[in-house]
Coordinates of C-alpha atoms and ligand atoms in Angstrom, one line a residue:
X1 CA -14.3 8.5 15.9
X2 CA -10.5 7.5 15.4
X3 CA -10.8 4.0 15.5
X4 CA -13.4 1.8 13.4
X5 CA -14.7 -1.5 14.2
X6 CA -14.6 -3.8 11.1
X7 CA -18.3 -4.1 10.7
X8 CA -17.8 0.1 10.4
X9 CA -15.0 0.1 7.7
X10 CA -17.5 -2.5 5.6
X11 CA -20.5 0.1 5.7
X12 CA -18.0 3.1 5.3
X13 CA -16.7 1.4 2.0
X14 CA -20.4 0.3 0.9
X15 CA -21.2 3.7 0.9
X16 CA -18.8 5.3 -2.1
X17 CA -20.3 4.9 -4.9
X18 CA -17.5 3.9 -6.9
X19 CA -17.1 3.0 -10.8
X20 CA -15.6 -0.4 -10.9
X21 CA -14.9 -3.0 -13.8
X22 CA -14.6 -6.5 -13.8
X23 CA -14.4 -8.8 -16.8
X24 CA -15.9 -6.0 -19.0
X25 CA -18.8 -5.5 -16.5
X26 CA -19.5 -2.9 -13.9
X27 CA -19.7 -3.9 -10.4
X28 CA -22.4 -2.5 -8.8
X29 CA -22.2 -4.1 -5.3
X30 CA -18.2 -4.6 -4.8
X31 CA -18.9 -5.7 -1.2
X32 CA -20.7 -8.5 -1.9
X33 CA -18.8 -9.5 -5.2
X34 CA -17.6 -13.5 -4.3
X35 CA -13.9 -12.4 -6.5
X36 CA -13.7 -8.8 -4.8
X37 CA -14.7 -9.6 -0.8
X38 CA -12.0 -12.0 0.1
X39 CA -9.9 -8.8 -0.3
X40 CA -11.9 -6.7 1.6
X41 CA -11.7 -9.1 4.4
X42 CA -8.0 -8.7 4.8
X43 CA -8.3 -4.8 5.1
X44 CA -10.6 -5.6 7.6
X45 CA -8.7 -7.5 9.3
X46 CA -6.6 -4.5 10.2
X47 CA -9.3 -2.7 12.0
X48 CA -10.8 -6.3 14.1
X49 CA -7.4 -6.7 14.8
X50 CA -6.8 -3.3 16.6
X51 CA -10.4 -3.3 18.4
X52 CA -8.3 -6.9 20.4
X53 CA -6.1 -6.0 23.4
X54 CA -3.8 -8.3 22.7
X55 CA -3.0 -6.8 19.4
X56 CA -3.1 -3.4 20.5
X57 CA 0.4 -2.6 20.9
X58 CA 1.3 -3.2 17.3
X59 CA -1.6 -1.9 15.8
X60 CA -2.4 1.9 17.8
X61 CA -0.3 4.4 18.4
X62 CA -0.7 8.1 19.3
X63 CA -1.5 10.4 16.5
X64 CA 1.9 13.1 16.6
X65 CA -0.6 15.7 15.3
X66 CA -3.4 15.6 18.3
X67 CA -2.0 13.2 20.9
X68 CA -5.1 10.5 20.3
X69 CA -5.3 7.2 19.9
X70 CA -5.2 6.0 16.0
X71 CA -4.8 2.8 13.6
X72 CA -0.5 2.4 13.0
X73 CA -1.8 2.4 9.3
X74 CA -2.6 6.4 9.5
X75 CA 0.8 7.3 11.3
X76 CA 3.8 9.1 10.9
X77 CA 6.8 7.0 12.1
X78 CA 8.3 8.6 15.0
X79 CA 10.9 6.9 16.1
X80 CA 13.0 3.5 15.1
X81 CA 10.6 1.6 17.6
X82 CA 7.7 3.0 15.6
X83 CA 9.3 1.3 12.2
X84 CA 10.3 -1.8 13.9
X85 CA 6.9 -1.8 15.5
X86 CA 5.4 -1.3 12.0
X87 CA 7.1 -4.6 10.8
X88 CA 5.7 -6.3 13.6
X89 CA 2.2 -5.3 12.7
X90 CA 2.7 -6.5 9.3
X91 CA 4.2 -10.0 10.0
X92 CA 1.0 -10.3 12.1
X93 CA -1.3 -9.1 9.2
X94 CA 0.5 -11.6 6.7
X95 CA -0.3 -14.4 9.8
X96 CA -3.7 -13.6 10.1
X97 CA -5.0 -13.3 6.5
X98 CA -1.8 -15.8 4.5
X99 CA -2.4 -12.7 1.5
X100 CA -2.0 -8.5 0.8
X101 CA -4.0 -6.7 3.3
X102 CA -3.3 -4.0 1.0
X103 CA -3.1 -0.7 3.9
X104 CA 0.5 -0.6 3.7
X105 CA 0.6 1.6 0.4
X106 CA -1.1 4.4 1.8
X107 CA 0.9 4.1 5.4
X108 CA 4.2 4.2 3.3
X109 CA 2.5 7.0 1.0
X110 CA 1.7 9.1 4.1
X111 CA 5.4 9.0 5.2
X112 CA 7.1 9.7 2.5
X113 CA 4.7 12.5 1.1
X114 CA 4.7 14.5 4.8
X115 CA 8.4 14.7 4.4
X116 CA 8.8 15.5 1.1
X117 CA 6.2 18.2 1.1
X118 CA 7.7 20.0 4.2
X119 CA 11.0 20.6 2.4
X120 CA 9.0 21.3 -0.8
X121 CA 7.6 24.0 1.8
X122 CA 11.0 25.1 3.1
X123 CA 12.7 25.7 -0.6
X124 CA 9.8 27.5 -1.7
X125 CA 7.6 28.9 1.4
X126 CA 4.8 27.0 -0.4
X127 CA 2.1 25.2 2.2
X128 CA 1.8 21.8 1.0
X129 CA 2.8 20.4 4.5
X130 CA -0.2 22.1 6.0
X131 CA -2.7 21.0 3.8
X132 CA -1.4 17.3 3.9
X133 CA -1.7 17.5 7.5
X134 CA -5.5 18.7 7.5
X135 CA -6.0 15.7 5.0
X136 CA -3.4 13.4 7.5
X137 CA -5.7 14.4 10.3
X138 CA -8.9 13.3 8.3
X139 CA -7.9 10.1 7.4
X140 CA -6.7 9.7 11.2
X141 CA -9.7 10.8 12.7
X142 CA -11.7 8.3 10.0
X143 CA -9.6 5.9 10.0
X144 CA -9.2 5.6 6.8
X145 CA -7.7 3.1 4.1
X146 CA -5.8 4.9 1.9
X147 CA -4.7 3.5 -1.4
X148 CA -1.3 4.9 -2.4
X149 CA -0.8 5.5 -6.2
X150 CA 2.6 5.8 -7.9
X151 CA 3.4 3.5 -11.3
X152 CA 2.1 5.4 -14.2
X153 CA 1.3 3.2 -17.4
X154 CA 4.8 4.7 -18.4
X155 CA 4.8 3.8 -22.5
X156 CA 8.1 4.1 -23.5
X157 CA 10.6 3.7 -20.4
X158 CA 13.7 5.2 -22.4
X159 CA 11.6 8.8 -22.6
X160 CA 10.9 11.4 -20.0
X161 CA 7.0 11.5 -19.5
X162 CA 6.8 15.1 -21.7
X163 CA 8.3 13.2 -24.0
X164 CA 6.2 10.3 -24.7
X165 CA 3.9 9.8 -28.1
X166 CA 0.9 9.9 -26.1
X167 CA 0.8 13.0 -23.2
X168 CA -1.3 10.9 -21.1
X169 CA 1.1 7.8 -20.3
X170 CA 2.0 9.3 -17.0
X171 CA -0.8 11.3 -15.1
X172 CA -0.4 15.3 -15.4
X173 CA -2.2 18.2 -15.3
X174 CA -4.4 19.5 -18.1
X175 CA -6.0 22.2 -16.7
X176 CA -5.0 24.9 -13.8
X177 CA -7.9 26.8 -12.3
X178 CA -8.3 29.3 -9.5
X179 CA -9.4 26.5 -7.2
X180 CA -7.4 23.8 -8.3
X181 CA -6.1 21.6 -11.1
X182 CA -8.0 19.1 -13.5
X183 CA -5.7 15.5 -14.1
X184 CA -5.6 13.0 -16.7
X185 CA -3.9 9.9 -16.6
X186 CA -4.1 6.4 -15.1
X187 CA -2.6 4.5 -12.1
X188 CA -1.7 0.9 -12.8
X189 CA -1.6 -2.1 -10.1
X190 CA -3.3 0.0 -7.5
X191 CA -3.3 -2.2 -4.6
X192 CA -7.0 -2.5 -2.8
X193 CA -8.6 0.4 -4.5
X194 CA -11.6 -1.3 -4.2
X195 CA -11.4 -1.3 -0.7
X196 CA -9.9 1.7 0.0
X197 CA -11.8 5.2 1.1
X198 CA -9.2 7.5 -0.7
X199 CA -6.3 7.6 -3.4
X200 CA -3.1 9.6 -2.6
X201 CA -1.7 10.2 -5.8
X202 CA 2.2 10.5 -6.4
X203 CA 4.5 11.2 -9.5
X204 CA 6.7 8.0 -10.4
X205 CA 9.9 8.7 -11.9
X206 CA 12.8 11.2 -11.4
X207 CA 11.5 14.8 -13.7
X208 CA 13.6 17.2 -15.6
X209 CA 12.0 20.5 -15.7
X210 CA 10.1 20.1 -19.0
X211 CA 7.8 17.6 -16.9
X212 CA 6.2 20.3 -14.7
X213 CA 3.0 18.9 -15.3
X214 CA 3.5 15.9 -14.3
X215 CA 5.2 16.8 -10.8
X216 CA 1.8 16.3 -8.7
X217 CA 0.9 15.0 -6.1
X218 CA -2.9 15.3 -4.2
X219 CA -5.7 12.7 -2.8
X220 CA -9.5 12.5 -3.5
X221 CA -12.1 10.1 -2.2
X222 CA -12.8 7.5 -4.8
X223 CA -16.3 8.4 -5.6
X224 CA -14.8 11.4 -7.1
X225 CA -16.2 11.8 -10.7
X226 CA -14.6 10.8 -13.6
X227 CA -12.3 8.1 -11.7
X228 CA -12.6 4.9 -12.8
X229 CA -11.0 1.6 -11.5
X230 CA -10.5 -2.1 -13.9
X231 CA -9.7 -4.5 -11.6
X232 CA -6.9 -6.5 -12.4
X233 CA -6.8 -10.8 -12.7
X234 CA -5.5 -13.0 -10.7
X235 CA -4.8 -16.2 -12.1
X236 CA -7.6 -18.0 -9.4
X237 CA -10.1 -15.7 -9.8
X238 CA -12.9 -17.4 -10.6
X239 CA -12.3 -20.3 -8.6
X240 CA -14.5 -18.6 -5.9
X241 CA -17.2 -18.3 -8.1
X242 CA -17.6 -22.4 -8.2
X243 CA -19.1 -22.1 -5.0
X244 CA -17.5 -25.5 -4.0
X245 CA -15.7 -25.8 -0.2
X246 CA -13.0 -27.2 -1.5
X247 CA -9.9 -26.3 -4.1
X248 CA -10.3 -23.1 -3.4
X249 CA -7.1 -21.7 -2.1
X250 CA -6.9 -19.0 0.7
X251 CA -11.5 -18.3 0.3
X252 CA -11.5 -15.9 2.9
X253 CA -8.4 -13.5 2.6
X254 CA -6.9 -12.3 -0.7
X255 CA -5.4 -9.4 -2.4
X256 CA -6.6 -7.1 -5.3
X257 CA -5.4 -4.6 -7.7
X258 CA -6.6 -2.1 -10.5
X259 CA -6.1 -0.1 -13.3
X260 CA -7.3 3.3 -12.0
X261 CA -8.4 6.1 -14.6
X262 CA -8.5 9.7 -14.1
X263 CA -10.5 10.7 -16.5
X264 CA -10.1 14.5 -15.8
X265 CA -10.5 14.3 -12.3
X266 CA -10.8 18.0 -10.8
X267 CA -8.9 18.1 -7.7
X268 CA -9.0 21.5 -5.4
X269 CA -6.2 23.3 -4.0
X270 CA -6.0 22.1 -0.4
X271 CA -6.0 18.2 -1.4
X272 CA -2.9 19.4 -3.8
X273 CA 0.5 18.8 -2.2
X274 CA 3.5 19.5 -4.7
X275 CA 2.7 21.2 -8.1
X276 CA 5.1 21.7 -10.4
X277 CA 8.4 21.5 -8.3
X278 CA 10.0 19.0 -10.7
X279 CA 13.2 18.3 -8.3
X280 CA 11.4 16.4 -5.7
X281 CA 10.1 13.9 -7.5
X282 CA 12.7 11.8 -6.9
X283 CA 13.1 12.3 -3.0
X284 CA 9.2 11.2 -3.0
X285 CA 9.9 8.4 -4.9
X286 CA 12.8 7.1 -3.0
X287 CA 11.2 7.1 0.0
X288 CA 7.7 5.6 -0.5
X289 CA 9.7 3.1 -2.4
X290 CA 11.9 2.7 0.2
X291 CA 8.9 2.4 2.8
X292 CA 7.4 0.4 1.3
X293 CA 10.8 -2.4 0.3
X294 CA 10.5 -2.8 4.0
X295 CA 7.0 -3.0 4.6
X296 CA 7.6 -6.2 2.5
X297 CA 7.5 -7.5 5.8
X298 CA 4.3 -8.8 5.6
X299 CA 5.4 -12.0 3.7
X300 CA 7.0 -13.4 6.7
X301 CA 3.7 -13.6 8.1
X302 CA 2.3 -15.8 5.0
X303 CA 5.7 -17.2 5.3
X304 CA 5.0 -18.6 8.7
X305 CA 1.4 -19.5 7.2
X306 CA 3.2 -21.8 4.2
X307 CA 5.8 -22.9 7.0
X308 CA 2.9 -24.0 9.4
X309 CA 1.3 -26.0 6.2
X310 CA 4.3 -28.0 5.2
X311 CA 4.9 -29.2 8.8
X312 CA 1.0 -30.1 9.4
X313 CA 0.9 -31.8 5.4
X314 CA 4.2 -33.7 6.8
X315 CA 2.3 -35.1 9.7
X316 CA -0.6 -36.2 8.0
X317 CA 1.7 -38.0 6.2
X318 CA 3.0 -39.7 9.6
X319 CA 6.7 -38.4 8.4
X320 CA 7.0 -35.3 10.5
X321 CA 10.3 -36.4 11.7
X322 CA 12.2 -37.9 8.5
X323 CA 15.4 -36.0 8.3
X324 CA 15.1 -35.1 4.5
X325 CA 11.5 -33.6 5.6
X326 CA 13.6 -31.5 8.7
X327 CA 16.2 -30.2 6.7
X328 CA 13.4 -28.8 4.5
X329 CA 11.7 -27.2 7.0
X330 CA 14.6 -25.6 8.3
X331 CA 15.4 -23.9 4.8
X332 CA 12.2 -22.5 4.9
X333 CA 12.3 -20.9 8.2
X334 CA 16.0 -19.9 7.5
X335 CA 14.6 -17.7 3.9
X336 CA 11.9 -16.7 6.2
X337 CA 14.0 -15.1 8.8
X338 CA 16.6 -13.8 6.4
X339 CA 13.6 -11.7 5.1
X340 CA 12.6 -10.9 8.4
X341 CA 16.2 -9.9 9.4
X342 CA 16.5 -7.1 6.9
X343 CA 13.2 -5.9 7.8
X344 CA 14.2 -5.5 11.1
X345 CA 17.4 -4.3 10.5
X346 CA 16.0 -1.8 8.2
X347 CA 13.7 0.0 11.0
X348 CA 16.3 -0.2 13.5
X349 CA 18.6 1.0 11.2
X350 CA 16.2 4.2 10.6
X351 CA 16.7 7.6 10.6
X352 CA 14.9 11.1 11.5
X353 CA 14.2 13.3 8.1
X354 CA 13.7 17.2 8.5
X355 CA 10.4 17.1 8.8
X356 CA 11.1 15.1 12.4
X357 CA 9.4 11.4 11.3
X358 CA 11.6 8.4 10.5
X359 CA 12.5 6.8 7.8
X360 CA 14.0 3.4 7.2
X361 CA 17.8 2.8 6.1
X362 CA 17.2 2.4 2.2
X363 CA 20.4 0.2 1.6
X364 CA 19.0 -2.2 3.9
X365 CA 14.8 -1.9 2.6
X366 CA 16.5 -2.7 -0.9
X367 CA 17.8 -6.2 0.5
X368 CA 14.4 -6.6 2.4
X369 CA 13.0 -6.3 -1.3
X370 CA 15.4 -8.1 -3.4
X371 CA 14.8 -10.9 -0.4
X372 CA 11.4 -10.8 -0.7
X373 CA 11.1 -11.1 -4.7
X374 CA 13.0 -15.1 -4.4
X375 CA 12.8 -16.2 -1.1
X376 CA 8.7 -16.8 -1.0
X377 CA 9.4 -18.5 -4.3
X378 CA 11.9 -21.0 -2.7
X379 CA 10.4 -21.8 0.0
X380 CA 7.2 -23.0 -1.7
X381 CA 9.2 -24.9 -3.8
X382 CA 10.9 -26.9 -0.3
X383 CA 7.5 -27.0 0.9
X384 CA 6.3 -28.6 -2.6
X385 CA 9.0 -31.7 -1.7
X386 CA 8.4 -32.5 1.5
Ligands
LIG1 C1 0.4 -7.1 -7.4 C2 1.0 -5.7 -7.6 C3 0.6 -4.7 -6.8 C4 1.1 -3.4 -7.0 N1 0.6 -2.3 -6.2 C5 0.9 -1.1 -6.4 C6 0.4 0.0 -5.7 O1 -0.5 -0.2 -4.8 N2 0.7 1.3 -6.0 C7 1.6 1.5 -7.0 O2 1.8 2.7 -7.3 N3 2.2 0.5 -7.8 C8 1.8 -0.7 -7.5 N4 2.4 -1.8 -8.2 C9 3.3 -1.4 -9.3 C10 4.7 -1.8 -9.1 O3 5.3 -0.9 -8.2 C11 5.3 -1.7 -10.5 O4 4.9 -2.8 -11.2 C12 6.8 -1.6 -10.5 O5 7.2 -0.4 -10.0 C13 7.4 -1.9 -11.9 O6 6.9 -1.0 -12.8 P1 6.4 -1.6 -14.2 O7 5.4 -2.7 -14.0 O8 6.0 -0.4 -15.1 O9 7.7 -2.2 -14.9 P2 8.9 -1.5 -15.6 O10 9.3 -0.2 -14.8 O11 8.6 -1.3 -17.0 O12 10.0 -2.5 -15.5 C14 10.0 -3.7 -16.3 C15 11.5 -4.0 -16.6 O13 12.1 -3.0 -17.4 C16 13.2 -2.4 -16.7 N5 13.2 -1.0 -17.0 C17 12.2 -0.1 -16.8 N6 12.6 1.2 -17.2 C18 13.9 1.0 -17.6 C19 14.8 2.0 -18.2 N7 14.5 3.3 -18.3 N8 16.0 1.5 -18.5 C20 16.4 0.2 -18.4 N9 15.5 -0.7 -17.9 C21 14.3 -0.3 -17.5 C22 13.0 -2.7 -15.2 O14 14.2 -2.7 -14.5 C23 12.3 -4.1 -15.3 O15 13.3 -5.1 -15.4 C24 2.0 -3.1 -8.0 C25 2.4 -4.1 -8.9 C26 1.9 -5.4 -8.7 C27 2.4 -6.5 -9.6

């Protein structure tokens, strides 16, 4: 089955057992949790939205590795049209649910990891590129949401990660076996883990050589044992819990992240994809950073949302065409299409890697991001004077 319906994805993710914390408490039905569902909604939003033909176009493309039909959130970028069709998808997504639908970690993860492992592969004839394509393939064929997990808990950002008081601070191996390694470590601000089927795990800082256990990279399913996931606050959070139909912000749609814990996790050899090769850390880095600047996309969409807001509160208002209220409306569309332009321009911009997918022009992702980190800021201050 390459595609899921929504209803699907929701009894495919009610189905892993998962250890999750909230407020000191574990959550034993995540699903149904009032603070924890509005998130799930917005992943599902990406599998209703791609069972709608009018959607279709954005949201499936072919699968490079069998030729079928799959969810744009499992693919590797083939072309710019792919990228530029990837932005599209997420300005719709950010339209749709006005918050983080949370798939575009993995999506970015999968790119960057399928090209870095392949000239992993070609320096040492190792086959990471090969075993990440029979996972690839799984997560296609499953459709899968795939949480993507890079920022370490770091400690003390002036040291290497060998270097650090305590081992643990960035995620490494503590044990090589015949069949595969054991890790220890934690993942912080992992975007929908909750709501995701897998983590793909990734180092998250340039290495020297001293760091070899730290250079690895693999996925497991999150019921795997000994992984553990704190969910993080949001400042609102138990606003849905008054049960009350107003004053509660965006109800339906919302984001969440988590402290994830690998509490020696054992992970076997074909879900491992670079071990020990210290030097391409930073390519892996780059790109799912880069990937992932651009996917920033996606606040256009709640842009538009915020944009859409402030012209209907102006009309209620009976002002909808006072100048002052105009001019302020215009700044908002012109941060949100500033943000929208580098977005853009960084999939057109794009470029084919060795490994034959596509990646974004970095220079240009950057400004996407650095846009992305005021602009949502300033516009909700516009829209907070008209
Ligand atoms: C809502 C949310 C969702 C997220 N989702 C994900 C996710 O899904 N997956 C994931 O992997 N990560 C995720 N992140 C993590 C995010 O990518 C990190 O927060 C980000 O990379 C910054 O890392 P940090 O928080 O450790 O801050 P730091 O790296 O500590 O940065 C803090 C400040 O210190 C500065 N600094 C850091 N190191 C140095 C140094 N050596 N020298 C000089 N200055 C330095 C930085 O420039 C910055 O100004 C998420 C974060 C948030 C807030």
């Amino acid at each position: 089955m390459a595609l899921k319906t929504g209803q699907q994805y929701l009894e495919s993710i009610e189905k892993i057992k998962m250890s999750i914390y909230l407020f000191g408490e574990k959550i034993e039905n995540p699903v149904n949790n009032p603070i924890l569902r509005p998130s799930l909604n917005s992943v599902k939003k990406t599998y209703e939205l791609a069972q709608m033909p009018e959607y279709q176009d954005l949201l499936i493309t072919t699968s490079h590795l069998t030729g079928e039909k799959i969810n744009r959130f499992t693919a590797i970028h083939q072309s710019p049209e792919d990228l530029v069709k990837k932005v599209r998808m997420q300005r719709l997504l950010g339209q749709k649910t006005a918050s983080c639908f949370q798939r575009c970690v993995g999506m970015d993860g999968f790119n960057s990891v399928y090209s870095t492992a392949y000239e992993i592969d070609q320096k040492y004839g190792t086959d990471y590129q090969e075993r990440f394509k029979k996972f690839l393939l799984y997560a296609q064929e499953e459709d899968l949401t795939v949480d993507g997990a890079m920022t370490d808990a770091k400690g003390d950002r002036g040291k290497s990660p060998s270097q650090q008081a305590d081992p643990d601070l960035y995620l490494r191996v503590v044990e090589r076996r015949e069949d595969g390694v054991v890790v220890r470590g934690a993942k912080a601000h992992q975007t929908g883990i909750v709501n995701s089927h897998e983590v793909l795990v990734m180092p998250t800082i340039a290495l020297n050589p001293e760091d070899k256990d730290y250079a690895i990279c693999f996925a497991v399913p999150l019921d795997t044992p000994n992984l553990h996931i704190i969910v993080g606050r949001q400042s609102c959070d138990t606003r849905k819990l008054e049960g009350s139909d107003i004053d509660v912000g965006n109800s339906q749609y919302g984001g969440m992240e988590g402290l994830t814990i690998f509490d020696d996790v054992f992970v076997p050899n074909e879900r491992i994809f670079m071990n020990g090769e210290t030097e391409f850390a930073t390519m892996m880095v780059e790109r799912f950073a880069g990937y992932h600047r651009s996917s920033y996309a996606c606040k256009t969409g709640v842009g538009d949302v915020l944009i859409g807001a402030a012209a209907l509160i102006a009309e209620y208002n009976g002002v909808p065409r006072a100048s002052h209220i105009r001019d302020k409306l215009i700044e908002m569309i012109h941060l949100n299409e500033t943000m929208w332009s580098s977005a853009v321009a960084s999939s057109w911009e794009g470029a084919q890697l060795p490994a034959g997918n596509y990646i974004i022009d970095l220079l240009l992702a950057n400004v996407c991001k650095q846009n992305v980190t005021r602009f949502p800021y300033e516009m909700a201050d516009r829209k907070s004077v008209v």
